[in-house]
XYZ file of N, CA and C in Angstrom:
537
model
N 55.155 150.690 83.400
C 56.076 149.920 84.218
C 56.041 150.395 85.672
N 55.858 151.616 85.731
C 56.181 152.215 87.384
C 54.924 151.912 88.168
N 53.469 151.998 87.127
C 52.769 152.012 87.752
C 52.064 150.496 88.349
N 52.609 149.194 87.307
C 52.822 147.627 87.454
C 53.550 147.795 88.965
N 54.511 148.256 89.307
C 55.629 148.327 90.307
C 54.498 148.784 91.523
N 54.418 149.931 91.325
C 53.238 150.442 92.727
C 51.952 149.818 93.214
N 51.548 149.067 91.937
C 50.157 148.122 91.907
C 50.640 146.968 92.923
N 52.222 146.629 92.464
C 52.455 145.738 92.954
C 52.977 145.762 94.949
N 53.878 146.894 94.917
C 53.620 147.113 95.976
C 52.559 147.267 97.257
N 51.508 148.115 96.503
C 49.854 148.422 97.234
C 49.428 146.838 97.276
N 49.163 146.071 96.363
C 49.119 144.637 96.807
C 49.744 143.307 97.790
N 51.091 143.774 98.018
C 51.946 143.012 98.614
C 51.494 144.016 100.353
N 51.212 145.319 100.297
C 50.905 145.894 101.732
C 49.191 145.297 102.062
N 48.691 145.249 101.283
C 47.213 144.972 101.229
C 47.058 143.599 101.713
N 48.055 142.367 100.775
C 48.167 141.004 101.590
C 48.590 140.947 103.128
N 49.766 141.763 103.634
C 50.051 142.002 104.949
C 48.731 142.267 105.776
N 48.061 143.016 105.362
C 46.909 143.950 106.518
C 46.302 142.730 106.225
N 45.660 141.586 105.160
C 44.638 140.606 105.190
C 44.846 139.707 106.503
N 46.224 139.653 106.087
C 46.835 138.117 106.563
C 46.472 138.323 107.847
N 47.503 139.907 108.370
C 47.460 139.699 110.230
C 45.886 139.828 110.354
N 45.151 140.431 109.554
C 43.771 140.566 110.262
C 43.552 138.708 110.693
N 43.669 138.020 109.461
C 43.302 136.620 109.891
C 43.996 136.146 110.849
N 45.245 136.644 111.224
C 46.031 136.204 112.214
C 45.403 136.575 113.830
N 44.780 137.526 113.519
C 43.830 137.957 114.850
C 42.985 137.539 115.202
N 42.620 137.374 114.166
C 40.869 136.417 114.398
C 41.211 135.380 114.727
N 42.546 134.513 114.550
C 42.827 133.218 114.541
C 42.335 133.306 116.387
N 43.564 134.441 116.567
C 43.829 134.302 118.054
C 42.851 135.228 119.109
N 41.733 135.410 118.658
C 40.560 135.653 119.294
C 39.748 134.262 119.521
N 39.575 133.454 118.578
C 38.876 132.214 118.650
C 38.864 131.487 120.040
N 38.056 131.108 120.705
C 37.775 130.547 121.815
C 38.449 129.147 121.990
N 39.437 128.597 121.425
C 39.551 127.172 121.289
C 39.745 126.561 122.332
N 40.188 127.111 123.805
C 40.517 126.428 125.115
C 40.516 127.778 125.958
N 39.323 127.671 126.793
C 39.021 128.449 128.110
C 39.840 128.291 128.973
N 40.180 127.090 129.365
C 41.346 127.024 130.861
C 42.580 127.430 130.151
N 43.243 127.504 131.619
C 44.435 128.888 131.718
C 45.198 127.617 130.954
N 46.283 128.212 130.282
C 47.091 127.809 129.207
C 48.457 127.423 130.107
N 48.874 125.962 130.031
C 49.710 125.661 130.446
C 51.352 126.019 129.142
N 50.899 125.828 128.088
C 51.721 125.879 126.948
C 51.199 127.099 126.211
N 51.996 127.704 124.828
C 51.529 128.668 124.458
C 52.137 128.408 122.777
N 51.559 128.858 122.125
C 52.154 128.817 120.514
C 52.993 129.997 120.071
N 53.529 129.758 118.937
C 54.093 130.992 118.706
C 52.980 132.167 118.343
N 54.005 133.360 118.283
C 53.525 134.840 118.398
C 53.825 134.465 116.332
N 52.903 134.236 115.521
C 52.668 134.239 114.205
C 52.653 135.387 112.974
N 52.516 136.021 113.876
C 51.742 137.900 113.256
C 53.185 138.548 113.750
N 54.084 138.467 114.654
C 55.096 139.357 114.788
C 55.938 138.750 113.800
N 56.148 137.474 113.982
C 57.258 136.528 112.929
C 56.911 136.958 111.626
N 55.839 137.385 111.368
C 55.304 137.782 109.594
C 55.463 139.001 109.530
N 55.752 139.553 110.661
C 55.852 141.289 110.494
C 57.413 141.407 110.316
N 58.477 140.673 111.293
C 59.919 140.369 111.387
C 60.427 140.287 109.373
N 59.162 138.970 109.098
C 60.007 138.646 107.599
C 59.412 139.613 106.594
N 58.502 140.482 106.493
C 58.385 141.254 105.941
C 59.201 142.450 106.367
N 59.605 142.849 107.470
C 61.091 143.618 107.261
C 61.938 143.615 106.679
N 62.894 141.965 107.281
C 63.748 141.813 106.384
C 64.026 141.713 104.989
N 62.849 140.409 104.614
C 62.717 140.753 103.403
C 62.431 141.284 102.017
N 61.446 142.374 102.596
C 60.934 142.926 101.918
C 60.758 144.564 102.369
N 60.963 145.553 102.539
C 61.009 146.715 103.965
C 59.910 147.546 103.250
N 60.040 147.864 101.887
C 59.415 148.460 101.099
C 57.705 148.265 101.131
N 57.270 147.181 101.646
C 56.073 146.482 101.836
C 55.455 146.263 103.104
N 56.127 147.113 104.077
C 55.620 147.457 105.764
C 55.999 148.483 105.779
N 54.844 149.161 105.988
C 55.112 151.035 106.192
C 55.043 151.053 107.599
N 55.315 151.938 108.377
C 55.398 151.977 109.704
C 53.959 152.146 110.358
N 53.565 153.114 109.640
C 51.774 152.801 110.070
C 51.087 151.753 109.975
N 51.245 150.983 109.150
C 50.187 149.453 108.951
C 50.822 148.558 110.002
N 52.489 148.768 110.727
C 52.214 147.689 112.023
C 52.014 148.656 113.196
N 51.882 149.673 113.276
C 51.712 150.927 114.570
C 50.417 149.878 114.745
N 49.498 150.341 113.706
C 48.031 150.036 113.608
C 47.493 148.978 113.676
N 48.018 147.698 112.772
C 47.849 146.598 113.071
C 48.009 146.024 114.467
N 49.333 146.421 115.199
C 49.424 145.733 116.638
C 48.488 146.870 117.494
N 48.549 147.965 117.507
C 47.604 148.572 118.616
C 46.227 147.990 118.446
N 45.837 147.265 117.217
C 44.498 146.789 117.103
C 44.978 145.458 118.130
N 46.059 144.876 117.760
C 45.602 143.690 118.569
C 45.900 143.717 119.965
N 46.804 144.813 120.261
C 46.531 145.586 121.801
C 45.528 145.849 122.356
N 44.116 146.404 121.708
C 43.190 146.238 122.202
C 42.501 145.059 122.089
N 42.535 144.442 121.083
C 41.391 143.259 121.309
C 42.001 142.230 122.192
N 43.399 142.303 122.380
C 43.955 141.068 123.309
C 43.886 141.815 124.795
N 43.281 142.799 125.307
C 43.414 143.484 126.488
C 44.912 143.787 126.776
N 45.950 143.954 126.153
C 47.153 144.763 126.643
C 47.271 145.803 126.887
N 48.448 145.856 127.629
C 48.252 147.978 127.770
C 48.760 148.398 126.440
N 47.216 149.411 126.390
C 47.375 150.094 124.719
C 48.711 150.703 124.531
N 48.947 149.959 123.438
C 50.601 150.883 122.552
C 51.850 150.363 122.670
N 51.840 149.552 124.127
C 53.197 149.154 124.653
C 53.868 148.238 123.740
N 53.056 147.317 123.362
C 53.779 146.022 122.489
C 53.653 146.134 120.980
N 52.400 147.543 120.575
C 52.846 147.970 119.124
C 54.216 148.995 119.081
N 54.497 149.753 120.212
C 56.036 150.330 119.785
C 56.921 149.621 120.125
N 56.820 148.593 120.809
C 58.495 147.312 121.069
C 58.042 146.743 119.156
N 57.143 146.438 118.915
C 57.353 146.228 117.200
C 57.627 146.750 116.079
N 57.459 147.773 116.573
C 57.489 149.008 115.477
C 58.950 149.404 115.522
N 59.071 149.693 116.954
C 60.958 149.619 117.311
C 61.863 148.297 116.642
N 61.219 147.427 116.913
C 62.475 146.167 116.160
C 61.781 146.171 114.907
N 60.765 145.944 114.418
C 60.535 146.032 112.601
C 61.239 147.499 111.774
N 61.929 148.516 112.578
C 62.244 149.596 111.947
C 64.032 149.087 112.199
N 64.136 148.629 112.643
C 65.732 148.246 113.302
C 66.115 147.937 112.360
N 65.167 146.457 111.881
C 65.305 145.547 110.741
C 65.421 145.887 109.564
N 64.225 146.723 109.293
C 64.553 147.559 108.124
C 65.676 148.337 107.318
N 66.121 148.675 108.900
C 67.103 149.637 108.210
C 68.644 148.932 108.178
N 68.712 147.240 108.719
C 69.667 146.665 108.479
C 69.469 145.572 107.254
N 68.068 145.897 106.565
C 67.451 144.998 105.899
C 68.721 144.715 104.779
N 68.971 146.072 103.824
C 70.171 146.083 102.775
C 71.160 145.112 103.542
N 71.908 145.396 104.669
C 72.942 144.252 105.084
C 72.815 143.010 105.155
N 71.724 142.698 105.559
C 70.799 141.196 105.842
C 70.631 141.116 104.429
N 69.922 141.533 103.515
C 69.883 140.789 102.087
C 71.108 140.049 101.818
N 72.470 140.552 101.801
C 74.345 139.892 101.372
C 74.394 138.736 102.372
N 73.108 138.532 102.855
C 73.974 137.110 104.056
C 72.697 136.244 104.048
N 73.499 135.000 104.497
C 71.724 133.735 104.432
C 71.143 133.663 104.932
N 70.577 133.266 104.924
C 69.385 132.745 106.212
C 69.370 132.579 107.397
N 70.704 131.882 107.802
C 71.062 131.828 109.545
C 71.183 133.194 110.434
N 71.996 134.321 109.003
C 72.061 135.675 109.721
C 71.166 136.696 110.017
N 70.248 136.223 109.134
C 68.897 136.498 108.793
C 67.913 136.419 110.150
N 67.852 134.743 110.434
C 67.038 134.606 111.524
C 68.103 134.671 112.972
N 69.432 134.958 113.237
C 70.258 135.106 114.280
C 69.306 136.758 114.338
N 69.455 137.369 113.571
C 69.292 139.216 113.538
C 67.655 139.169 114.127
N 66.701 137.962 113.305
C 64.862 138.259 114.191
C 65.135 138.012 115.136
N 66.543 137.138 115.825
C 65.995 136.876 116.865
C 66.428 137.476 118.292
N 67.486 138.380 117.647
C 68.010 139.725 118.937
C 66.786 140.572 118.652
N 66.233 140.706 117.366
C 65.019 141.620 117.688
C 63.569 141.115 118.644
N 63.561 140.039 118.099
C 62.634 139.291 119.211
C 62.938 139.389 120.289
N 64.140 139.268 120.608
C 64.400 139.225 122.383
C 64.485 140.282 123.349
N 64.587 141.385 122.377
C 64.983 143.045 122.905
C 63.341 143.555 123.008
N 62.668 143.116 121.966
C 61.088 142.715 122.476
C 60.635 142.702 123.224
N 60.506 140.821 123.838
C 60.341 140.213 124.718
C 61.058 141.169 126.202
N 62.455 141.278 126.004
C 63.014 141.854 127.500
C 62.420 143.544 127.749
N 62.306 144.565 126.732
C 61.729 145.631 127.092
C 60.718 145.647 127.192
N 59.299 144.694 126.880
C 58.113 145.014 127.275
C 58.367 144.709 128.438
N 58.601 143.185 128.858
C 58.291 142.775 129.930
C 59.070 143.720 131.399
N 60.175 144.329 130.962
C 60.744 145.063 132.099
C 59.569 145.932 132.208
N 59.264 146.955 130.828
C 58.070 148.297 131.795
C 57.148 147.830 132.246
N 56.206 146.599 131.859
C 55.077 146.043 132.665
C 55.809 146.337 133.776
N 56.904 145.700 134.101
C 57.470 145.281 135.827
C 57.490 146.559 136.479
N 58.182 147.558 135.772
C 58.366 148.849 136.705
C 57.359 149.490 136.298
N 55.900 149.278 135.629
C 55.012 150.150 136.442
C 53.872 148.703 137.058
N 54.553 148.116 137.255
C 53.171 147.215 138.233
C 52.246 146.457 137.540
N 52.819 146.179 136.271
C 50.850 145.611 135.125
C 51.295 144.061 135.399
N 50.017 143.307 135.875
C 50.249 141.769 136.107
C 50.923 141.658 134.363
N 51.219 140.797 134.118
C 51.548 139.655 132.872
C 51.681 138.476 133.225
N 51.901 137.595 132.173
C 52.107 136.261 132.188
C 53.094 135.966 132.598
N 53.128 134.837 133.177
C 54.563 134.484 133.846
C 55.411 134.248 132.734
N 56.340 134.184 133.303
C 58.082 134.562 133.090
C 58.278 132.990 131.867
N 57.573 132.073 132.845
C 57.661 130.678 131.483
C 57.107 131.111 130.041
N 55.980 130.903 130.052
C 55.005 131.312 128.781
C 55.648 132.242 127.879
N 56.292 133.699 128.518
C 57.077 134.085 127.852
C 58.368 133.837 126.781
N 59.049 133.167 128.039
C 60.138 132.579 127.127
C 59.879 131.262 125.944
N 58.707 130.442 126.425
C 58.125 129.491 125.481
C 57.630 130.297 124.103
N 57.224 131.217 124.456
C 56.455 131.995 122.974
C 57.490 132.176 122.038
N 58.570 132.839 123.142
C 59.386 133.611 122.468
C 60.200 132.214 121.519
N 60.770 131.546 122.184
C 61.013 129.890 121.518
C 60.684 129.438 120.406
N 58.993 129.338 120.603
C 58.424 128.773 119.468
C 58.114 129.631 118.199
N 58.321 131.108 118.762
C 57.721 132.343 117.518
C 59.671 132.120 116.721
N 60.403 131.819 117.832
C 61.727 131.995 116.574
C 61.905 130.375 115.775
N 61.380 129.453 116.150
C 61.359 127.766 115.905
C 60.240 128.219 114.522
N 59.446 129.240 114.579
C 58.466 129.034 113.847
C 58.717 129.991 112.780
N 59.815 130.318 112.614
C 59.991 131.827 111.636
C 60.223 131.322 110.405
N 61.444 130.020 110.575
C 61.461 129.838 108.745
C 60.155 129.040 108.315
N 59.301 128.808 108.952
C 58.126 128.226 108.359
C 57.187 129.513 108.067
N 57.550 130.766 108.695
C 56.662 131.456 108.484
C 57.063 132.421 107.030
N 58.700 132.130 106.934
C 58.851 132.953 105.803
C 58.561 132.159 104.330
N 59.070 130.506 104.807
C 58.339 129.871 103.661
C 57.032 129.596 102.988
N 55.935 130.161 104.333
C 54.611 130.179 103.808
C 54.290 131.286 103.147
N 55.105 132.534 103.747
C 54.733 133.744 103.290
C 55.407 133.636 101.676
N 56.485 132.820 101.224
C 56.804 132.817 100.345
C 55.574 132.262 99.134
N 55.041 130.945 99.811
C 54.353 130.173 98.856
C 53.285 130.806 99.024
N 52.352 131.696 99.735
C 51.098 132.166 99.870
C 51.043 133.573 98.901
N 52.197 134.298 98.956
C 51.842 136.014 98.881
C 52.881 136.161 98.439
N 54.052 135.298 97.866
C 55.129 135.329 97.121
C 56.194 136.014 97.580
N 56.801 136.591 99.080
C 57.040 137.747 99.792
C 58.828 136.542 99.512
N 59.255 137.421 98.896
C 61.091 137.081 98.458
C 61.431 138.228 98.547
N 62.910 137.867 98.854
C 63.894 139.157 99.110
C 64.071 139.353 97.564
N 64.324 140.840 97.583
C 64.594 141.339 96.248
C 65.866 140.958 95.484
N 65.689 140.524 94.153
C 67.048 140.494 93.161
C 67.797 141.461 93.053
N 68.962 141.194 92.770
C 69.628 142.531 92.402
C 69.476 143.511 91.416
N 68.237 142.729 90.477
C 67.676 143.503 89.289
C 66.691 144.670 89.848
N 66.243 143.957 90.768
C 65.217 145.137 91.849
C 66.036 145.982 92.665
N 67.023 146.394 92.897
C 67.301 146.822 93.672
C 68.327 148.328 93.111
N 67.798 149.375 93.049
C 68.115 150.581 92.679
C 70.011 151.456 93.235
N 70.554 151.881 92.934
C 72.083 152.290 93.196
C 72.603 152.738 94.398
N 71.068 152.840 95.389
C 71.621 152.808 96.880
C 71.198 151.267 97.355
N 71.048 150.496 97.165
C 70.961 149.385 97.798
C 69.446 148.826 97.856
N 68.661 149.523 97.681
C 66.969 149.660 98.041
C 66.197 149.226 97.056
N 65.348 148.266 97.591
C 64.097 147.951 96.570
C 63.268 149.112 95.583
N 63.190 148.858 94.508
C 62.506 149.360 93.790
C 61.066 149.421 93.923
């Protein structure tokens, strides 16, 4: 039984590392050279957000350190900056994850989306105070828009793809915590 449980866990972390890898590659793809008037959502943070909440046990802190500093480098960002604003709000989450399980969905995505925004506002301040160009100030807030417009679609895919549900109360051990 324990070891069904850990199989199952190592699998549910193993789907995470697949997915964002494909999520990278998505957004390496060349699909439009000219400068981007519009922007899509941020896909890979929203999947990192609902695997916090719903699941905490199944994002170790190293697989998004690692995962986003990878895409820190391949997207040319300054290395590290935007894997610890994630790592900072996916650990936030986590650890309000038990509270967020007792409430629905609205409180659920109200909570990604102060983490999204504390995000969004602390990267973009240290770019500012040490001088690193970024994207303008629009694009930003559009991402940020469409990555929270795009979250319950992202938790319902993650649901129907990789089965990623908040735990029952049958799963959930005498401090509050996934099994």
């Amino acid at each position: 039984m324990v070891e069904s449980i850990r199989l199952h866990v190592w699998t549910m972390r193993l789907a995470f590392i697949l997915v964002a890898l494909f999520l990278i590659f998505l957004r390496l793809l060349p699909l439009n050279t000219a400068t981007p008037l519009w922007t899509g959502p941020n896909l890979l943070l929203a999947l990192t957000m609902a695997f916090a909440v719903r699941r905490p046990e199944y994002l170790p802190s190293l697989h998004v350190a690692l995962i986003f500093l990878l895409e820190d480098l391949l997207l040319q960002r300054p290395p590290g900056l935007f894997a610890l604003m994630v790592l900072i709000g996916s650990e936030t989450l986590k650890s309000r994850s038990r509270a967020l399980h007792e409430q629905n969905f609205l409180m659920e995505w109200l909570s990604v989306s102060a983490s999204l925004f504390g995000i969004l506002f602390v990267y973009r301040f240290v770019l500012t105070v040490l001088l690193v160009p970024q994207a303008p100030l629009g694009l930003a807030i559009m991402q940020f828009v469409f990555t929270l417009l795009a979250y319950p679609f992202v938790v319902g895919a993650a649901h129907i793809v990789v089965g990623l549900r908040k735990a029952t109360p049958a799963e959930m051990d005498g401090m509050g915590r996934s099994q």
